[in-house]
Tab-separated table of C-alpha atoms in Angstrom:
chain	number	residue	atom	x	y	z
U	1	UNK	CA	13.062	13.030	-7.846
U	2	UNK	CA	10.586	14.806	-10.060
U	3	UNK	CA	9.403	12.579	-12.882
U	4	UNK	CA	7.247	15.227	-14.551
U	5	UNK	CA	8.768	18.659	-14.911
U	6	UNK	CA	7.261	21.974	-15.883
U	7	UNK	CA	10.316	24.139	-15.736
U	8	UNK	CA	8.725	27.502	-16.438
U	9	UNK	CA	6.569	28.650	-13.520
U	10	UNK	CA	4.708	31.270	-15.518
U	11	UNK	CA	3.900	32.473	-19.021
U	12	UNK	CA	2.307	35.705	-20.208
U	13	UNK	CA	0.885	36.115	-23.716
U	14	UNK	CA	-1.232	38.615	-25.599
U	15	UNK	CA	-4.856	37.773	-26.338
U	16	UNK	CA	-5.177	36.198	-29.778
U	17	UNK	CA	-1.605	34.909	-29.860
U	18	UNK	CA	-0.403	31.354	-29.313
U	19	UNK	CA	0.381	29.999	-25.848
U	20	UNK	CA	2.889	27.146	-25.697
U	21	UNK	CA	3.184	25.285	-22.403
U	22	UNK	CA	5.988	22.769	-22.081
U	23	UNK	CA	6.393	19.610	-20.039
U	24	UNK	CA	9.232	17.082	-19.745
U	25	UNK	CA	9.234	13.646	-18.186
U	26	UNK	CA	11.922	11.203	-17.143
U	27	UNK	CA	10.075	7.921	-16.642
U	28	UNK	CA	10.090	5.913	-19.869
U	29	UNK	CA	7.248	3.759	-18.522
U	30	UNK	CA	4.805	6.646	-18.871
U	31	UNK	CA	2.533	6.063	-21.830
U	32	UNK	CA	-0.399	8.382	-21.297
U	33	UNK	CA	-0.253	12.113	-20.751
U	34	UNK	CA	-2.877	14.628	-19.672
U	35	UNK	CA	-3.247	18.358	-19.252
U	36	UNK	CA	-5.412	19.865	-16.535
U	37	UNK	CA	-6.476	23.469	-16.027
U	38	UNK	CA	-7.002	24.886	-12.563
U	39	UNK	CA	-8.489	28.113	-11.252
U	40	UNK	CA	-7.685	29.284	-7.689
U	41	UNK	CA	-9.571	27.494	-4.902
U	42	UNK	CA	-11.131	25.023	-7.366
U	43	UNK	CA	-10.378	21.486	-8.425
U	44	UNK	CA	-8.484	20.921	-11.694
U	45	UNK	CA	-10.521	20.189	-14.805
U	46	UNK	CA	-9.386	17.838	-17.520
U	47	UNK	CA	-8.369	19.582	-20.746
U	48	UNK	CA	-6.824	17.174	-23.220
U	49	UNK	CA	-4.810	13.959	-23.283
U	50	UNK	CA	-2.537	11.989	-25.570
U	51	UNK	CA	-1.508	8.368	-25.733
U	52	UNK	CA	2.102	7.439	-26.428
U	53	UNK	CA	1.075	5.815	-29.711
U	54	UNK	CA	0.244	9.282	-31.083
U	55	UNK	CA	2.326	12.401	-31.560
U	56	UNK	CA	-0.512	14.904	-31.768
U	57	UNK	CA	-4.038	15.315	-30.442
U	58	UNK	CA	-6.254	18.279	-31.204
U	59	UNK	CA	-9.448	19.528	-29.573
U	60	UNK	CA	-10.683	22.913	-30.711
U	61	UNK	CA	-8.171	25.585	-29.706
U	62	UNK	CA	-6.065	23.077	-27.785
U	63	UNK	CA	-3.417	20.815	-29.309
U	64	UNK	CA	-1.014	18.566	-27.464
U	65	UNK	CA	2.211	17.386	-29.113
U	66	UNK	CA	4.267	14.452	-27.852
U	67	UNK	CA	7.913	13.815	-28.684
U	68	UNK	CA	8.677	10.436	-27.137
U	69	UNK	CA	12.346	10.366	-28.058
U	70	UNK	CA	12.857	13.677	-26.267
U	71	UNK	CA	10.412	12.781	-23.473
U	72	UNK	CA	8.741	16.108	-24.080
U	73	UNK	CA	5.192	17.279	-24.598
U	74	UNK	CA	3.670	20.657	-25.190
U	75	UNK	CA	0.222	22.197	-25.068
U	76	UNK	CA	-0.626	24.799	-27.689
U	77	UNK	CA	-3.558	27.160	-27.222
U	78	UNK	CA	-4.547	29.107	-30.309
U	79	UNK	CA	-5.887	31.746	-30.148
U	80	UNK	CA	-5.342	32.502	-26.480
U	81	UNK	CA	-8.207	34.141	-24.619
U	82	UNK	CA	-8.309	35.960	-21.252
U	83	UNK	CA	-10.453	33.117	-19.863
U	84	UNK	CA	-7.529	30.773	-20.456
U	85	UNK	CA	-5.664	32.476	-17.616
U	86	UNK	CA	-5.172	29.694	-15.044
U	87	UNK	CA	-2.629	27.197	-13.768
U	88	UNK	CA	-1.968	24.328	-16.174
U	89	UNK	CA	-0.753	20.973	-14.905
U	90	UNK	CA	0.888	18.311	-16.993
U	91	UNK	CA	0.348	14.740	-15.737
U	92	UNK	CA	1.501	11.286	-16.794
U	93	UNK	CA	0.760	7.668	-15.992
U	94	UNK	CA	1.731	4.152	-16.914
U	95	UNK	CA	-0.772	1.870	-18.568
U	96	UNK	CA	-0.717	-0.609	-15.710
U	97	UNK	CA	-1.527	1.876	-12.968
U	98	UNK	CA	-4.235	4.497	-12.617
U	99	UNK	CA	-1.971	6.705	-10.514
U	100	UNK	CA	-1.077	10.067	-12.075
U	101	UNK	CA	2.177	11.935	-11.546
U	102	UNK	CA	1.749	15.694	-11.827
U	103	UNK	CA	4.149	18.478	-12.659
U	104	UNK	CA	4.284	21.591	-10.492
U	105	UNK	CA	2.140	23.587	-12.886
U	106	UNK	CA	2.573	26.723	-14.954
U	107	UNK	CA	0.577	29.897	-14.469
U	108	UNK	CA	-0.673	31.270	-17.776
U	109	UNK	CA	-1.740	34.903	-17.996
U	110	UNK	CA	-3.465	36.095	-21.152
U	111	UNK	CA	-3.399	39.872	-21.472
U	112	UNK	CA	-6.370	41.563	-23.166
W	1	UNK	CA	-26.223	15.288	-11.922
W	2	UNK	CA	-23.015	13.305	-11.446
W	3	UNK	CA	-19.917	14.584	-9.777
W	4	UNK	CA	-17.550	14.606	-6.847
W	5	UNK	CA	-18.448	16.287	-3.592
W	6	UNK	CA	-16.000	17.457	-0.988
W	7	UNK	CA	-17.175	19.035	2.198
W	8	UNK	CA	-16.682	21.401	3.818
W	9	UNK	CA	-15.022	23.959	1.534
W	10	UNK	CA	-13.092	25.456	4.453
W	11	UNK	CA	-12.104	23.647	7.648
W	12	UNK	CA	-10.302	24.901	10.724
W	13	UNK	CA	-8.806	22.701	13.418
W	14	UNK	CA	-6.567	23.116	16.418
W	15	UNK	CA	-3.114	21.625	16.342
W	16	UNK	CA	-3.032	18.077	17.713
W	17	UNK	CA	-6.550	17.178	16.605
W	18	UNK	CA	-7.365	14.592	13.996
W	19	UNK	CA	-9.706	15.734	11.237
W	20	UNK	CA	-11.550	13.781	8.552
W	21	UNK	CA	-12.223	15.199	5.098
W	22	UNK	CA	-15.084	13.703	3.164
W	23	UNK	CA	-15.179	12.791	-0.506
W	24	UNK	CA	-18.213	11.328	-2.240
W	25	UNK	CA	-18.712	10.499	-5.916
W	26	UNK	CA	-21.788	9.352	-7.816
W	27	UNK	CA	-19.970	8.648	-11.072
W	28	UNK	CA	-19.792	4.900	-10.392
W	29	UNK	CA	-16.008	5.141	-10.581
W	30	UNK	CA	-13.865	2.331	-9.195
W	31	UNK	CA	-10.775	4.415	-8.437
W	32	UNK	CA	-10.462	7.345	-6.026
W	33	UNK	CA	-7.526	9.540	-5.045
W	34	UNK	CA	-6.442	12.146	-2.515
W	35	UNK	CA	-3.999	14.915	-3.368
W	36	UNK	CA	-2.597	17.816	-1.517
W	37	UNK	CA	-1.663	21.115	-3.131
W	38	UNK	CA	0.816	23.533	-1.625
W	39	UNK	CA	2.067	26.739	-3.262
W	40	UNK	CA	4.722	25.924	-5.856
W	41	UNK	CA	4.408	22.177	-5.250
W	42	UNK	CA	1.776	21.118	-7.722
W	43	UNK	CA	-0.431	18.161	-6.778
W	44	UNK	CA	1.086	15.461	-4.626
W	45	UNK	CA	-0.610	12.094	-4.198
W	46	UNK	CA	-1.430	11.078	-0.617
W	47	UNK	CA	-3.422	7.836	-1.036
W	48	UNK	CA	-5.348	6.127	-3.778
W	49	UNK	CA	-7.768	3.267	-4.064
W	50	UNK	CA	-8.317	1.293	-7.241
W	51	UNK	CA	-11.204	-0.754	-5.858
W	52	UNK	CA	-13.400	-1.011	-2.783
W	53	UNK	CA	-11.689	-2.332	0.368
W	54	UNK	CA	-8.243	-1.706	-1.085
W	55	UNK	CA	-5.957	1.319	-1.064
W	56	UNK	CA	-2.288	2.172	-1.570
W	57	UNK	CA	0.033	4.828	-0.250
W	58	UNK	CA	0.953	7.657	-2.565
W	59	UNK	CA	4.056	9.804	-2.409
W	60	UNK	CA	3.296	11.602	0.880
W	61	UNK	CA	1.153	9.221	2.959
W	62	UNK	CA	2.836	9.842	6.328
W	63	UNK	CA	0.443	11.354	8.847
W	64	UNK	CA	-2.656	10.441	6.831
W	65	UNK	CA	-5.076	7.519	6.807
W	66	UNK	CA	-7.941	6.475	4.535
W	67	UNK	CA	-10.684	3.895	4.257
W	68	UNK	CA	-12.660	2.605	1.279
W	69	UNK	CA	-15.635	0.724	2.644
W	70	UNK	CA	-18.021	1.912	-0.059
W	71	UNK	CA	-17.441	2.515	-3.756
W	72	UNK	CA	-18.738	6.078	-3.612
W	73	UNK	CA	-16.841	7.243	-0.518
W	74	UNK	CA	-13.132	7.742	0.246
W	75	UNK	CA	-12.635	9.755	3.463
W	76	UNK	CA	-9.199	11.083	4.389
W	77	UNK	CA	-8.109	11.521	8.007
W	78	UNK	CA	-5.384	14.027	8.706
W	79	UNK	CA	-3.824	12.870	11.946
W	80	UNK	CA	-1.893	14.828	14.535
W	81	UNK	CA	1.235	13.082	13.219
W	82	UNK	CA	1.089	15.118	10.007
W	83	UNK	CA	3.673	17.850	10.537
W	84	UNK	CA	2.350	20.428	8.087
W	85	UNK	CA	-1.375	19.742	7.660
W	86	UNK	CA	-2.428	23.195	6.455
W	87	UNK	CA	-3.044	22.802	2.714
W	88	UNK	CA	-5.628	22.554	-0.044
W	89	UNK	CA	-6.861	18.962	-0.310
W	90	UNK	CA	-8.273	17.569	-3.535
W	91	UNK	CA	-10.170	14.353	-4.079
W	92	UNK	CA	-10.486	12.747	-7.508
W	93	UNK	CA	-12.016	9.683	-9.086
W	94	UNK	CA	-11.644	7.746	-12.317
W	95	UNK	CA	-13.210	4.764	-14.047
W	96	UNK	CA	-10.213	2.690	-13.042
W	97	UNK	CA	-7.759	0.431	-14.777
W	98	UNK	CA	-9.971	-2.633	-14.430
W	99	UNK	CA	-12.671	-1.001	-16.532
W	100	UNK	CA	-10.271	0.024	-19.292
W	101	UNK	CA	-10.599	3.276	-21.198
W	102	UNK	CA	-8.698	6.508	-20.851
W	103	UNK	CA	-9.116	6.535	-17.071
W	104	UNK	CA	-9.070	10.325	-16.773
W	105	UNK	CA	-9.332	11.655	-13.277
W	106	UNK	CA	-12.151	14.007	-12.330
W	107	UNK	CA	-11.608	16.304	-9.382
W	108	UNK	CA	-13.799	17.636	-6.624
W	109	UNK	CA	-13.823	21.323	-5.615
W	110	UNK	CA	-11.317	20.822	-2.799
W	111	UNK	CA	-11.180	21.493	0.952
W	112	UNK	CA	-8.952	24.177	2.414
W	113	UNK	CA	-7.727	22.893	5.794
W	114	UNK	CA	-6.160	25.343	8.201
W	115	UNK	CA	-4.631	24.078	11.422
W	116	UNK	CA	-4.257	26.776	14.043
């Protein structure tokens, strides 16, 4: 039973346009959400996070939106750059446990 | 400079042999984790440890074992009981719940294990 779902396996966007990566979760105990970026044959790197007490967190070109009632979050990248091409993982955890639950990832391709 | 080290980058073993993957961190983190990545499967948690001398099973612990005798080290043994051991293994660490804070996980570069 997948508690964190990234239903689209891939996304392709033009350089300079917006990339929107979606993530849904089913466990209402999750209260902290993270996005990681991963290149092939490397470990994931932390990108941005959001606590359940917020509905938006912004860091440069990256913004994460959280809709708790819909159990949905999204990562917006504006403007998209070719270097953003990677696999993006959504992850979630409960406050009482350090364990993260990851989605299956989405492969983003930014076309020059 | 601080970080997480996994060695070796690539590892080959014959079927039926146990193999131990190393993970070392000098970030002074309390918590450490082992994940496995397979194509189309994302990251699946094998074992995690929130403090020295303690660890818990993750979602796919069967066929694996760990130890946490030192804060900076969390080795993973892939035993011959693991049915599909060929995968990309990732180690991570975080400050830990006991220390408070965001508790983001930081990952090592990974070890690609191939069992022949």
